[in-house]
């Protein structure tokens, strides 16, 4: 299966600053990647679909201006949390789809804490 | 909408105990069903999957059967080990390779 590397694994930032999270598909070209978010004691929720060479598709209720997604190449998607606030503190994780509708490969996740 | 409901945790068992983590789903179509596991400090790993009714997924001693009539996909293992301590997520995939997750169940196995 695909190997997905996500960086950083943990980040602490001050309110009002921006944080960039990288998701790399190390051995598989991915035209699509997915970004999920998990609040404490809650489920993983899909935030957006990252599309190589075109705009990301955001799920309902996700602010596209706050969560900027760039999928500049077939192996890299980035999620930038702009003007972060404490309520953005969460676990963010990316995934790369596999073959057909039966597989997905995940990065290690990023624990973001905004203070 | 599509949703997954998982047994709430945390769950604490002794080594060699029998494990069941319940999972039920609601979906408009015929989803594929998954169990993912997240070990401390790591990302999600696919544990097992089933793509149609009555399929049984199995891996590392874990099993789950896709039950359409009860819309369930309960995870079971006959004898757990300390190394099974992790967070387990039930999920469904209906279209476009997007996953819908349950809330996760934290499992701790004591020696």
Tab-separated table of C-alpha atoms in Angstrom:
chain	number	residue	atom	x	y	z
A	1	UNK	CA	0.000	0.000	0.000
A	2	UNK	CA	0.938	3.663	-0.198
A	3	UNK	CA	3.256	5.244	2.346
A	4	UNK	CA	2.000	8.610	3.535
A	5	UNK	CA	4.169	10.988	5.523
A	6	UNK	CA	2.684	13.921	7.409
A	7	UNK	CA	4.681	16.705	9.013
A	8	UNK	CA	4.851	18.028	11.657
A	9	UNK	CA	3.454	15.488	14.086
A	10	UNK	CA	2.946	18.115	16.773
A	11	UNK	CA	2.867	21.885	16.654
A	12	UNK	CA	2.094	24.571	19.183
A	13	UNK	CA	1.446	28.061	17.888
A	14	UNK	CA	0.209	31.378	19.158
A	15	UNK	CA	-3.224	32.738	18.378
A	16	UNK	CA	-3.273	34.704	15.170
A	17	UNK	CA	-0.404	32.896	13.507
A	18	UNK	CA	-0.611	30.470	10.598
A	19	UNK	CA	0.484	26.867	10.563
A	20	UNK	CA	1.280	24.724	7.545
A	21	UNK	CA	0.876	20.955	7.604
A	22	UNK	CA	2.366	18.818	4.853
A	23	UNK	CA	1.117	15.510	3.555
A	24	UNK	CA	3.374	13.545	1.236
A	25	UNK	CA	2.647	10.394	-0.665
A	26	UNK	CA	6.090	8.795	-0.756
A	27	UNK	CA	5.611	5.989	-3.235
A	28	UNK	CA	2.315	6.678	-4.946
A	29	UNK	CA	1.090	9.478	-7.157
A	30	UNK	CA	-2.108	10.910	-5.791
A	31	UNK	CA	-4.357	13.215	-7.770
A	32	UNK	CA	-6.621	13.319	-4.745
A	33	UNK	CA	-5.887	13.514	-1.042
A	34	UNK	CA	-8.237	13.964	1.879
A	35	UNK	CA	-7.910	16.042	5.028
A	36	UNK	CA	-9.678	15.012	8.212
A	37	UNK	CA	-9.970	16.651	11.615
A	38	UNK	CA	-10.655	15.125	15.011
A	39	UNK	CA	-11.702	17.113	18.025
A	40	UNK	CA	-11.107	15.585	21.457
A	41	UNK	CA	-13.347	12.595	22.124
A	42	UNK	CA	-15.071	13.030	18.787
A	43	UNK	CA	-14.938	11.281	15.461
A	44	UNK	CA	-12.656	12.015	12.540
A	45	UNK	CA	-14.522	14.339	10.202
A	46	UNK	CA	-13.707	14.964	6.573
A	47	UNK	CA	-12.732	18.594	6.032
A	48	UNK	CA	-11.872	18.743	2.373
A	49	UNK	CA	-10.749	16.917	-0.718
A	50	UNK	CA	-7.465	18.131	-2.124
A	51	UNK	CA	-7.278	17.973	-5.929
A	52	UNK	CA	-3.986	18.148	-7.781
A	53	UNK	CA	-3.900	21.153	-10.094
A	54	UNK	CA	-7.297	22.496	-9.116
A	55	UNK	CA	-9.202	23.936	-6.188
A	56	UNK	CA	-9.935	21.882	-3.131
A	57	UNK	CA	-13.472	20.783	-2.396
A	58	UNK	CA	-14.596	21.663	1.114
A	59	UNK	CA	-17.208	19.910	3.204
A	60	UNK	CA	-20.146	21.857	4.495
A	61	UNK	CA	-19.264	24.070	7.419
A	62	UNK	CA	-15.521	24.171	6.742
A	63	UNK	CA	-14.182	27.655	6.095
A	64	UNK	CA	-12.124	27.600	2.921
A	65	UNK	CA	-10.452	30.899	3.704
A	66	UNK	CA	-9.306	29.616	7.051
A	67	UNK	CA	-8.110	26.205	5.931
A	68	UNK	CA	-6.096	26.755	2.775
A	69	UNK	CA	-5.296	23.658	0.803
A	70	UNK	CA	-2.686	23.464	-1.920
A	71	UNK	CA	-2.084	20.319	-3.959
A	72	UNK	CA	0.792	21.488	-6.115
A	73	UNK	CA	2.133	18.115	-7.153
A	74	UNK	CA	1.080	14.492	-7.332
A	75	UNK	CA	2.925	13.740	-4.105
A	76	UNK	CA	2.289	16.760	-1.884
A	77	UNK	CA	-0.734	18.433	-0.379
A	78	UNK	CA	-0.522	21.151	2.248
A	79	UNK	CA	-3.095	22.401	4.718
A	80	UNK	CA	-2.525	25.864	6.139
A	81	UNK	CA	-4.518	26.928	9.158
A	82	UNK	CA	-4.598	30.696	8.880
A	83	UNK	CA	-4.993	33.066	11.802
A	84	UNK	CA	-5.266	30.140	14.153
A	85	UNK	CA	-7.375	30.357	17.287
A	86	UNK	CA	-7.615	28.025	20.286
A	87	UNK	CA	-10.787	26.481	18.869
A	88	UNK	CA	-8.726	25.269	15.914
A	89	UNK	CA	-6.752	23.052	18.262
A	90	UNK	CA	-7.343	19.568	16.966
A	91	UNK	CA	-5.839	16.474	15.396
A	92	UNK	CA	-5.474	16.812	11.633
A	93	UNK	CA	-4.779	13.810	9.448
A	94	UNK	CA	-4.473	13.296	5.720
A	95	UNK	CA	-5.173	10.271	3.604
A	96	UNK	CA	-4.383	9.040	0.126
A	97	UNK	CA	-6.953	6.844	-1.596
A	98	UNK	CA	-5.933	3.449	-2.849
A	99	UNK	CA	-7.328	1.316	-5.594
A	100	UNK	CA	-11.070	1.465	-5.950
A	101	UNK	CA	-13.407	2.253	-3.101
A	102	UNK	CA	-11.816	-0.149	-0.708
A	103	UNK	CA	-8.670	1.402	0.596
A	104	UNK	CA	-7.210	4.555	2.084
A	105	UNK	CA	-3.755	5.204	3.498
A	106	UNK	CA	-3.196	7.671	6.287
A	107	UNK	CA	-0.440	9.913	7.478
A	108	UNK	CA	0.639	9.973	11.105
A	109	UNK	CA	-1.511	12.963	11.896
A	110	UNK	CA	-0.680	16.396	13.311
A	111	UNK	CA	-1.665	17.494	16.789
A	112	UNK	CA	-2.192	21.268	16.629
A	113	UNK	CA	-2.416	23.273	19.826
A	114	UNK	CA	-3.146	26.972	19.584
A	115	UNK	CA	-2.353	28.961	22.715
B	1	UNK	CA	-26.872	11.286	6.266
B	2	UNK	CA	-24.326	8.513	6.491
B	3	UNK	CA	-23.044	7.852	9.985
B	4	UNK	CA	-21.201	5.351	12.138
B	5	UNK	CA	-21.864	4.731	15.816
B	6	UNK	CA	-19.246	2.996	17.871
B	7	UNK	CA	-19.203	1.565	21.331
B	8	UNK	CA	-18.001	4.232	23.698
B	9	UNK	CA	-14.769	3.719	25.503
B	10	UNK	CA	-12.447	3.548	27.067
B	11	UNK	CA	-12.363	-0.218	27.288
B	12	UNK	CA	-9.965	-1.919	29.673
B	13	UNK	CA	-9.390	-5.659	29.609
B	14	UNK	CA	-6.950	-8.172	30.957
B	15	UNK	CA	-4.633	-10.029	28.653
B	16	UNK	CA	-6.256	-13.053	26.967
B	17	UNK	CA	-9.767	-11.693	27.495
B	18	UNK	CA	-12.376	-11.736	24.743
B	19	UNK	CA	-12.921	-8.433	22.982
B	20	UNK	CA	-15.996	-7.020	21.292
B	21	UNK	CA	-16.278	-3.440	20.072
B	22	UNK	CA	-19.705	-2.711	18.668
B	23	UNK	CA	-20.198	-0.722	15.501
B	24	UNK	CA	-23.419	0.115	13.688
B	25	UNK	CA	-23.914	2.272	10.656
B	26	UNK	CA	-26.505	4.236	8.740
B	27	UNK	CA	-26.061	4.612	5.015
B	28	UNK	CA	-28.260	5.289	2.021
B	29	UNK	CA	-26.432	2.859	-0.225
B	30	UNK	CA	-24.199	-0.178	0.152
B	31	UNK	CA	-20.996	0.926	1.812
B	32	UNK	CA	-17.704	-0.800	2.290
B	33	UNK	CA	-16.907	-1.155	6.001
B	34	UNK	CA	-13.582	-0.828	7.744
B	35	UNK	CA	-11.841	-1.054	11.052
B	36	UNK	CA	-8.808	1.155	11.472
B	37	UNK	CA	-6.372	1.080	14.377
B	38	UNK	CA	-4.243	3.900	15.692
B	39	UNK	CA	-1.317	2.969	17.909
B	40	UNK	CA	0.135	5.664	20.168
B	41	UNK	CA	2.001	8.304	18.189
B	42	UNK	CA	1.150	6.769	14.823
B	43	UNK	CA	-1.341	7.307	12.027
B	44	UNK	CA	-4.332	5.163	11.192
B	45	UNK	CA	-3.681	1.699	9.857
B	46	UNK	CA	-6.225	-0.475	8.137
B	47	UNK	CA	-6.997	-3.456	10.355
B	48	UNK	CA	-9.636	-5.186	8.251
B	49	UNK	CA	-12.396	-4.503	5.789
B	50	UNK	CA	-15.505	-5.972	4.185
B	51	UNK	CA	-17.025	-4.772	0.960
B	52	UNK	CA	-20.388	-6.542	0.836
B	53	UNK	CA	-22.986	-8.155	3.046
B	54	UNK	CA	-21.941	-11.317	4.891
B	55	UNK	CA	-18.268	-10.749	4.115
B	56	UNK	CA	-15.963	-11.381	7.039
B	57	UNK	CA	-12.820	-9.332	7.374
B	58	UNK	CA	-9.982	-10.721	9.460
B	59	UNK	CA	-6.445	-9.771	10.396
B	60	UNK	CA	-4.095	-10.359	13.351
B	61	UNK	CA	-6.744	-12.428	15.134
B	62	UNK	CA	-9.403	-9.731	14.770
B	63	UNK	CA	-12.621	-10.422	12.897
B	64	UNK	CA	-15.701	-8.496	11.839
B	65	UNK	CA	-18.686	-9.587	9.760
B	66	UNK	CA	-20.690	-7.240	7.568
B	67	UNK	CA	-24.291	-7.689	8.745
B	68	UNK	CA	-26.668	-5.870	6.455
B	69	UNK	CA	-29.774	-6.928	8.351
B	70	UNK	CA	-28.538	-5.348	11.578
B	71	UNK	CA	-26.367	-2.696	9.867
B	72	UNK	CA	-23.488	-3.762	12.059
B	73	UNK	CA	-19.778	-4.518	11.793
B	74	UNK	CA	-18.712	-5.520	15.298
B	75	UNK	CA	-15.017	-6.116	15.946
B	76	UNK	CA	-14.028	-9.240	17.872
B	77	UNK	CA	-10.891	-10.946	19.057
B	78	UNK	CA	-10.780	-14.114	21.072
B	79	UNK	CA	-7.698	-13.398	23.150
B	80	UNK	CA	-6.268	-9.906	23.359
B	81	UNK	CA	-2.658	-9.003	24.016
B	82	UNK	CA	-1.033	-5.981	25.599
B	83	UNK	CA	0.184	-4.988	22.144
B	84	UNK	CA	-3.445	-4.579	21.022
B	85	UNK	CA	-3.762	-1.461	23.157
B	86	UNK	CA	-4.717	1.307	20.732
B	87	UNK	CA	-7.632	3.366	19.485
B	88	UNK	CA	-9.966	1.545	17.105
B	89	UNK	CA	-12.119	3.308	14.521
B	90	UNK	CA	-15.028	1.845	12.624
B	91	UNK	CA	-15.662	3.515	9.282
B	92	UNK	CA	-17.683	3.287	6.116
B	93	UNK	CA	-16.838	4.283	2.568
B	94	UNK	CA	-19.766	4.942	0.313
B	95	UNK	CA	-18.571	7.040	-2.569
B	96	UNK	CA	-15.592	8.925	-3.899
B	97	UNK	CA	-13.308	7.185	-1.398
B	98	UNK	CA	-14.434	9.440	1.436
B	99	UNK	CA	-14.577	7.795	4.824
B	100	UNK	CA	-17.145	8.366	7.553
B	101	UNK	CA	-15.761	7.416	10.965
B	102	UNK	CA	-17.141	6.421	14.292
B	103	UNK	CA	-15.850	8.271	17.319
B	104	UNK	CA	-13.150	5.756	18.106
B	105	UNK	CA	-12.762	3.385	21.037
B	106	UNK	CA	-9.667	3.450	23.201
B	107	UNK	CA	-8.648	-0.050	24.229
B	108	UNK	CA	-6.200	-0.751	27.032
B	109	UNK	CA	-5.009	-4.269	27.749
B	110	UNK	CA	-3.428	-4.910	31.125
B	111	UNK	CA	-0.929	-7.722	31.617
